[in-house]
Coordinates of C-alpha atoms in Angstrom, one line a residue:
M603 CA 114.4 -5.5 237.8
D604 CA 112.0 -4.2 240.1
F605 CA 114.3 -3.0 242.5
I606 CA 115.8 -0.6 240.2
F607 CA 112.6 1.2 239.7
D608 CA 112.2 1.9 243.7
F609 CA 115.1 4.4 243.0
M610 CA 114.6 5.6 239.5
E611 CA 111.3 6.0 237.4
P612 CA 111.5 3.4 234.6
E613 CA 111.1 5.8 231.8
I614 CA 114.2 7.7 233.1
F615 CA 116.4 4.4 233.3
A616 CA 114.8 3.3 229.9
S617 CA 116.3 6.9 228.4
I618 CA 119.7 6.4 230.2
V619 CA 120.1 2.9 229.2
L620 CA 118.9 3.5 225.5
A621 CA 121.4 6.5 225.1
F622 CA 124.1 5.1 226.9
L623 CA 124.2 2.0 224.7
F624 CA 123.5 3.5 221.7
G625 CA 126.4 6.1 222.0
I626 CA 128.8 3.6 223.1
M627 CA 127.9 1.3 219.9
L628 CA 128.4 4.5 217.8
I629 CA 131.6 5.6 219.6
Q630 CA 132.8 2.1 218.7
G631 CA 131.7 2.3 214.7
V632 CA 128.8 -0.1 214.9
P633 CA 126.4 0.9 211.7
I634 CA 123.6 3.5 213.2
S635 CA 121.2 0.9 212.0
V636 CA 122.3 -1.6 213.9
A637 CA 123.3 0.6 217.0
I638 CA 119.4 1.1 216.8
A639 CA 118.4 -2.0 216.9
V640 CA 120.4 -3.7 219.4
S641 CA 120.4 -1.0 221.9
S642 CA 116.6 -1.1 221.5
I643 CA 116.3 -4.7 222.0
I644 CA 118.6 -4.8 225.0
T645 CA 116.5 -1.8 226.4
A646 CA 112.8 -3.5 226.1
A647 CA 114.3 -6.8 227.6
F648 CA 114.5 -5.0 230.9
F649 CA 110.9 -4.4 230.7
I650 CA 109.4 -7.3 229.1
P651 CA 110.8 -10.8 228.4
I652 CA 113.7 -11.6 226.4
D653 CA 112.2 -14.1 223.8
T654 CA 109.0 -11.6 223.8
A655 CA 111.7 -8.6 223.0
F656 CA 113.0 -10.4 219.7
F657 CA 110.0 -11.8 218.8
V658 CA 108.2 -8.2 218.4
A659 CA 111.4 -6.7 217.1
T660 CA 111.4 -8.8 214.4
Q661 CA 107.4 -7.6 213.5
K662 CA 108.2 -4.0 214.2
M663 CA 111.3 -4.5 211.4
Y664 CA 108.8 -6.2 209.1
S665 CA 105.9 -3.5 209.6
G666 CA 108.2 -0.3 209.5
I667 CA 108.8 -0.8 205.8
D668 CA 105.8 -2.8 204.8
S669 CA 104.1 0.8 202.8
F670 CA 103.3 1.6 200.1
T671 CA 104.6 5.1 200.6
L672 CA 108.1 3.8 200.9
L673 CA 108.6 2.5 197.6
A674 CA 108.6 6.3 196.4
L675 CA 112.2 6.4 197.9
P676 CA 113.8 3.9 195.8
F677 CA 112.7 5.1 192.7
F678 CA 113.2 9.3 193.8
I679 CA 116.7 7.8 194.5
L680 CA 117.0 6.1 191.4
S681 CA 115.9 9.3 189.6
G682 CA 118.4 10.9 191.6
N683 CA 121.1 9.0 190.6
I684 CA 120.2 9.0 186.6
M685 CA 119.8 13.0 187.4
N686 CA 123.3 13.2 188.7
K687 CA 125.3 13.3 185.2
G688 CA 127.8 15.9 184.1
G689 CA 125.3 16.7 181.1
I690 CA 122.1 17.3 183.4
A691 CA 124.4 19.0 185.6
L692 CA 125.7 21.5 183.1
R693 CA 122.8 22.4 181.6
L694 CA 121.5 23.8 184.9
V695 CA 124.4 25.8 185.4
N696 CA 124.7 27.2 182.4
L697 CA 120.9 28.2 183.2
A698 CA 122.2 29.4 187.1
K699 CA 124.8 31.3 185.5
Y700 CA 122.3 33.1 182.9
I701 CA 120.1 33.7 186.1
G702 CA 123.0 35.5 188.0
G703 CA 125.5 36.3 186.1
G704 CA 125.1 40.5 186.8
L705 CA 125.5 39.8 190.2
P706 CA 128.9 40.6 192.5
G707 CA 130.6 37.3 192.7
Y708 CA 128.2 35.9 189.9
L709 CA 130.2 32.1 190.2
A710 CA 129.2 31.8 193.8
H711 CA 125.2 33.0 192.8
T712 CA 125.1 30.5 190.2
N713 CA 126.3 27.7 192.6
V714 CA 123.7 28.4 194.7
I715 CA 120.8 28.3 192.1
A716 CA 122.4 25.5 190.8
N717 CA 121.7 23.9 194.0
M718 CA 118.4 25.0 194.3
L719 CA 117.3 23.6 190.8
F720 CA 119.5 20.3 190.6
G721 CA 118.8 19.9 194.7
S722 CA 115.2 19.9 193.6
L723 CA 115.1 17.5 190.9
S724 CA 117.5 15.0 192.7
G725 CA 116.1 15.2 195.8
S726 CA 119.3 14.9 197.7
S727 CA 121.7 17.9 199.3
V728 CA 124.7 15.6 199.1
A729 CA 124.4 14.8 195.4
A730 CA 123.8 18.8 194.6
A731 CA 126.7 19.5 196.7
A732 CA 128.6 16.6 194.7
A733 CA 127.5 17.1 191.0
V734 CA 127.3 21.2 191.3
G735 CA 130.1 21.5 193.3
G736 CA 132.2 19.3 191.0
V737 CA 131.3 21.3 188.0
M738 CA 131.5 24.8 189.8
G739 CA 134.7 24.5 191.8
P740 CA 137.1 24.4 188.9
L741 CA 135.5 27.1 187.1
E742 CA 135.5 29.4 190.3
E743 CA 139.1 28.9 191.2
K744 CA 139.6 29.7 186.9
E745 CA 138.1 33.3 188.1
G746 CA 140.6 33.6 191.3
Y747 CA 137.7 32.7 193.8
D748 CA 139.0 31.3 197.3
P749 CA 138.5 27.7 197.1
V750 CA 137.6 27.8 201.0
F751 CA 134.9 30.4 200.2
S752 CA 133.5 28.6 196.8
A753 CA 133.4 25.2 199.4
T754 CA 131.5 27.2 201.9
V755 CA 128.6 28.4 199.6
N756 CA 128.3 25.1 197.6
I757 CA 128.0 23.3 201.3
C758 CA 125.7 25.9 202.5
S759 CA 123.2 26.4 199.5
A760 CA 123.2 22.2 198.8
P761 CA 120.7 21.2 201.8
S762 CA 117.9 23.6 199.9
G763 CA 117.3 20.3 197.6
V764 CA 115.9 18.4 200.8
I765 CA 113.1 20.9 201.2
I766 CA 112.1 22.1 197.8
P767 CA 110.4 19.2 196.3
P768 CA 110.6 16.3 195.6
S769 CA 111.7 15.3 199.2
G770 CA 112.9 12.2 200.4
P771 CA 113.2 13.0 203.5
L772 CA 110.0 14.8 203.2
I773 CA 108.3 11.5 202.5
L774 CA 110.0 9.7 205.5
F775 CA 108.4 12.1 208.0
S776 CA 105.2 11.4 206.4
L777 CA 105.5 7.8 207.1
V778 CA 106.9 8.4 210.4
S779 CA 104.2 10.6 211.2
G780 CA 101.4 8.6 210.6
G781 CA 100.1 9.5 207.1
T782 CA 101.0 13.7 206.9
S783 CA 99.8 14.5 203.3
V784 CA 103.2 14.0 201.2
A785 CA 101.1 16.4 198.6
A786 CA 100.8 18.9 201.4
L787 CA 104.6 18.8 202.5
F788 CA 106.1 19.3 198.9
I789 CA 104.1 22.3 198.5
G790 CA 104.5 23.3 201.5
G791 CA 108.5 23.2 201.1
Y792 CA 108.7 25.8 198.0
V793 CA 108.8 28.7 200.1
P794 CA 111.0 28.0 202.9
G795 CA 113.2 26.0 200.7
I796 CA 113.2 29.6 198.1
L797 CA 113.9 31.4 201.5
M798 CA 116.9 29.2 202.4
G799 CA 118.5 29.7 198.8
L800 CA 118.2 33.7 199.3
A801 CA 119.1 33.8 202.4
I802 CA 122.5 32.1 201.1
M803 CA 122.6 34.2 197.9
V804 CA 122.4 37.6 200.3
V805 CA 125.4 36.8 202.6
T806 CA 127.1 35.6 199.2
Y807 CA 126.6 39.1 197.8
F808 CA 128.0 40.8 200.7
L809 CA 131.3 38.8 201.3
A810 CA 131.7 38.6 197.3
K811 CA 131.6 42.6 197.3
R812 CA 134.1 42.5 200.3
R813 CA 136.2 40.1 198.0
G814 CA 136.1 42.0 195.0
Y815 CA 134.4 39.3 193.2
V816 CA 132.6 40.9 190.4
G817 CA 129.9 40.1 188.4
A818 CA 130.1 39.6 184.8
R819 CA 127.8 37.8 182.2
E820 CA 129.5 36.2 179.3
Q821 CA 129.8 37.7 176.3
G822 CA 128.0 35.8 172.9
Q823 CA 125.3 34.4 175.2
N824 CA 122.2 32.8 174.1
G825 CA 119.5 32.9 176.9
L826 CA 117.1 31.6 174.6
K827 CA 119.1 28.4 174.0
I828 CA 120.5 28.0 177.4
I829 CA 116.8 28.2 178.7
F830 CA 115.6 25.8 176.0
D831 CA 118.3 23.5 176.7
A832 CA 117.4 23.5 180.7
I833 CA 113.4 22.9 180.1
P834 CA 113.4 19.4 179.6
S835 CA 115.0 18.6 183.1
L836 CA 113.0 21.7 184.6
L837 CA 109.8 19.8 183.4
M838 CA 110.9 17.2 185.5
I839 CA 109.4 19.0 188.7
V840 CA 106.1 20.2 186.5
V841 CA 105.3 16.8 186.0
V842 CA 105.8 15.0 189.2
I843 CA 104.5 18.1 191.1
G844 CA 101.8 18.8 189.0
G845 CA 100.4 15.3 188.8
I846 CA 100.6 15.2 192.3
I847 CA 98.8 18.4 192.5
I848 CA 96.2 17.5 190.3
G849 CA 95.3 14.1 191.7
A850 CA 96.8 12.1 188.5
F851 CA 98.8 9.7 190.4
T852 CA 100.3 9.3 194.2
A853 CA 103.7 10.7 195.5
T854 CA 104.9 6.9 195.2
E855 CA 103.5 6.8 191.4
G856 CA 105.2 10.0 190.8
A857 CA 108.4 9.3 192.1
A858 CA 108.5 6.0 189.4
V859 CA 107.2 8.6 186.9
A860 CA 110.3 10.9 187.9
A861 CA 112.3 7.9 187.5
V862 CA 111.3 7.0 183.9
Y863 CA 111.5 10.4 182.9
S864 CA 115.2 11.0 184.1
F865 CA 116.0 7.6 182.4
A866 CA 114.4 8.9 179.0
L867 CA 116.2 12.7 179.3
S868 CA 119.4 10.6 179.9
L869 CA 118.7 8.6 176.9
I870 CA 117.7 11.7 174.4
Y871 CA 120.8 13.5 176.1
R872 CA 122.9 10.3 175.4
L873 CA 125.1 10.7 179.0
A874 CA 125.4 7.2 179.8
T875 CA 127.1 4.2 178.7
P876 CA 125.1 0.8 179.9
R877 CA 127.9 0.0 182.1
E878 CA 127.0 3.3 183.8
Y879 CA 123.3 2.3 184.2
W880 CA 124.4 -0.5 186.0
D881 CA 126.8 1.2 188.3
V882 CA 123.6 3.8 188.8
L883 CA 121.3 0.6 189.7
K884 CA 123.9 -0.9 192.0
S885 CA 124.3 2.3 193.7
T886 CA 120.5 2.7 193.7
T887 CA 119.9 -0.6 195.3
V888 CA 122.9 0.0 198.2
T889 CA 121.4 3.0 199.1
S890 CA 117.6 2.1 199.0
A891 CA 118.6 -1.2 201.2
T892 CA 120.7 1.3 203.7
I893 CA 117.5 3.3 204.3
L894 CA 115.2 0.7 204.5
F895 CA 117.0 -1.5 206.7
L896 CA 117.6 2.0 209.1
I897 CA 113.8 2.4 208.9
A898 CA 113.4 -1.2 210.0
A899 CA 115.4 -0.7 212.9
S900 CA 113.9 2.4 213.7
G901 CA 110.5 0.3 214.4
I902 CA 112.1 -1.3 216.9
M903 CA 113.3 1.7 219.0
S904 CA 109.7 3.4 218.7
Y905 CA 108.1 0.4 220.2
T906 CA 110.7 0.5 223.1
M907 CA 109.9 4.0 223.7
T908 CA 106.3 3.6 223.6
I909 CA 106.6 0.8 226.3
T910 CA 108.9 2.0 228.2
G911 CA 107.1 5.4 228.2
I912 CA 110.2 7.5 227.0
P913 CA 107.8 10.1 224.6
E914 CA 105.4 10.9 227.2
A915 CA 108.4 11.8 229.7
V916 CA 109.9 13.8 227.0
S917 CA 106.3 15.4 226.2
E918 CA 105.9 16.3 230.2
G919 CA 109.3 17.7 230.2
L920 CA 108.5 20.4 227.7
L921 CA 105.2 21.1 228.3
Y922 CA 106.3 22.2 231.9
F923 CA 107.5 25.1 229.8
S924 CA 103.6 25.8 229.2
H925 CA 103.8 28.4 226.4
P926 CA 103.8 26.9 223.0
L927 CA 106.5 29.2 221.7
A928 CA 108.7 28.8 224.7
I929 CA 107.9 25.0 223.7
L930 CA 108.8 25.5 219.9
L931 CA 112.3 27.4 221.1
V932 CA 113.5 24.4 223.5
M933 CA 112.1 21.9 220.6
N934 CA 114.5 23.4 218.2
I935 CA 117.4 23.7 220.2
I936 CA 117.4 20.2 220.4
L937 CA 117.0 19.4 217.1
L938 CA 119.7 21.9 216.3
I939 CA 122.0 19.9 218.8
V940 CA 120.9 16.7 217.1
G941 CA 121.8 17.6 213.6
T942 CA 125.2 18.6 214.6
F943 CA 125.9 14.9 215.2
M944 CA 123.1 12.9 213.7
D945 CA 122.4 12.7 209.9
L946 CA 119.0 13.7 208.7
T947 CA 117.5 9.7 208.4
P948 CA 118.0 8.6 211.5
A949 CA 116.9 12.0 213.4
V950 CA 114.0 11.7 211.4
L951 CA 113.0 8.0 212.6
I952 CA 114.0 8.9 216.2
F953 CA 113.1 12.0 217.1
T954 CA 109.2 12.5 214.8
P955 CA 107.7 10.0 217.2
I956 CA 109.1 11.9 220.0
F957 CA 107.9 15.2 219.1
M958 CA 105.1 15.1 217.2
P959 CA 102.6 14.4 219.8
I960 CA 104.2 17.4 221.5
A961 CA 103.5 19.6 218.1
R962 CA 99.6 18.5 218.1
Q963 CA 99.2 19.3 221.8
I964 CA 100.0 23.1 221.2
G965 CA 98.2 23.0 217.9
M966 CA 101.2 23.1 215.6
D967 CA 99.8 21.8 211.8
P968 CA 101.9 18.1 211.1
V969 CA 102.6 19.8 207.5
H970 CA 104.5 23.0 209.4
F971 CA 106.1 20.7 211.9
G972 CA 107.7 18.4 209.2
I973 CA 109.0 21.5 207.4
M974 CA 110.3 23.0 210.6
M975 CA 111.7 19.4 211.9
I976 CA 113.8 18.9 208.1
Y977 CA 114.7 22.3 208.1
N978 CA 116.9 21.9 211.1
M979 CA 117.9 18.6 209.6
A980 CA 119.2 20.6 206.9
I981 CA 121.2 23.2 208.9
G982 CA 122.6 20.1 210.9
S983 CA 123.5 18.6 208.0
V984 CA 126.3 21.4 207.0
T985 CA 127.7 21.6 210.7
P986 CA 130.5 19.5 212.4
P987 CA 131.3 17.3 213.5
V988 CA 128.9 14.7 211.5
G989 CA 127.3 17.0 208.7
S990 CA 127.1 14.7 205.5
V991 CA 126.8 17.6 202.7
L992 CA 130.1 19.3 204.7
F993 CA 132.1 16.1 204.3
V994 CA 131.1 15.9 200.8
G995 CA 131.6 19.3 200.0
C996 CA 135.1 19.6 201.4
S997 CA 135.9 16.6 199.4
V998 CA 134.7 18.0 196.0
S999 CA 136.3 21.5 196.8
K1000 CA 139.8 19.6 198.0
V1001 CA 139.6 21.5 201.4
T1002 CA 139.4 20.7 205.1
I1003 CA 136.6 20.9 207.6
E1004 CA 138.9 23.2 209.6
Q1005 CA 138.9 25.7 207.0
V1006 CA 135.4 25.8 205.8
T1007 CA 134.1 26.2 209.3
R1008 CA 135.7 29.6 209.6
V1009 CA 133.9 31.1 206.9
L1010 CA 131.0 29.3 208.1
P1011 CA 129.1 31.8 210.9
P1012 CA 127.6 34.5 208.7
F1013 CA 126.0 31.7 206.8
L1014 CA 124.5 29.8 209.5
I1015 CA 123.4 33.0 211.1
A1016 CA 121.6 33.6 207.9
L1017 CA 120.1 29.8 207.9
T1018 CA 119.1 30.2 211.7
I1019 CA 117.1 33.4 211.1
C1020 CA 115.5 31.6 208.0
L1021 CA 114.4 28.4 211.0
I1022 CA 113.0 31.4 213.3
L1023 CA 110.9 32.5 210.5
V1024 CA 109.7 29.0 209.1
I1025 CA 109.1 28.7 212.9
Y1026 CA 107.1 31.3 214.0
V1027 CA 105.5 32.3 210.6
P1028 CA 103.3 29.0 209.7
S1029 CA 101.8 31.0 206.6
L1030 CA 105.5 30.5 205.0
S1031 CA 105.0 26.5 205.4
L1032 CA 101.5 26.3 205.1
F1033 CA 100.2 29.2 202.4
L1034 CA 100.4 27.0 199.0
P1035 CA 99.4 23.8 200.6
R1036 CA 95.8 25.3 201.5
A1037 CA 96.2 27.6 198.2
F1038 CA 95.9 24.4 196.6
G1039 CA 93.1 22.6 198.3
L1040 CA 95.7 20.2 200.1
M1041 CA 94.4 21.0 203.7

């Protein structure tokens, strides 16, 4: 293959082959983890012997998931699946309803607040969109809210759950980035995540006023009872995050604590039958296996990109802009575009090894970069054509993607403004970790 390199730089050739094979397999419906592994092995075979490529691929798949930190993912997934029960979601919805009851379009604000609360407990924007949307949708429809408007608010606020800790994607970033502090990432996600929720509430406020959705607190509400009912669920955040901050346990041990806590809570609330617990375990196993295989496959791609010099080529291209602010802008435009057609997990696995060295070169803190990257992917999860939260939210609300897309622009503008603040005001992500002595 040396004659090819007489006409083309090796890293450019590798990039073309890798992107072409990966794209073709995705178009053909090949699972993304298989597409990553196969395209990477074939690309590597142009640079090293094919038997060596297969041997190294096996090693990289094993080493990619041989991590104590990764144990946190299945535990948090299990915790989220247990929490994703009507009783727990309803208690949080009642609390959110009590908090936002006086605002125009109070049920829509309730949806946003509930997504921030439930998303932070489950660590999944998809779970939040399904659980909260399933509870709020019928209530909003009964009050005369436009189902498309309700679905859009639910979809755009659900991703706050992957920013506000505990967050599976932040754990994943910690692993792929080479050991960025999970505790610092968790604490750093609070302000940007809350900022995301508040931005959606501001847009919701003005749209609700224009549509004539009034605010109204239900008569006879017992605020103390509502707060008391929600406290056991909210305490999980205090126990898990508090334990990590004070050093009582690691993030992985905290995930196990979260799973045990949510299981005990479900027993106290009597939310599930033995059959439902069995379904939760099966769902957790399937989801965990899918993510772990994806991580294993991404280890092959990382190796292939390393031996072909792709990260260095991308780095040289971006550093051509010379000014750090311009580099950040270009980097985020790329991430936003990627987020519109690639799910969060593979995007983090593929692009962190490429962009992380560039971030370090321009003096960007890894915690700040991690929050910024996940924020980009969170926005991507609500945008067509492949937004996972968009699909789930539309399915739960029984509306079409085309209908939601027409209402999305003001929400996307608000989220983009928040992203710009997160990018260019590092203290939003770094103030709390520094205050708690985590950096």
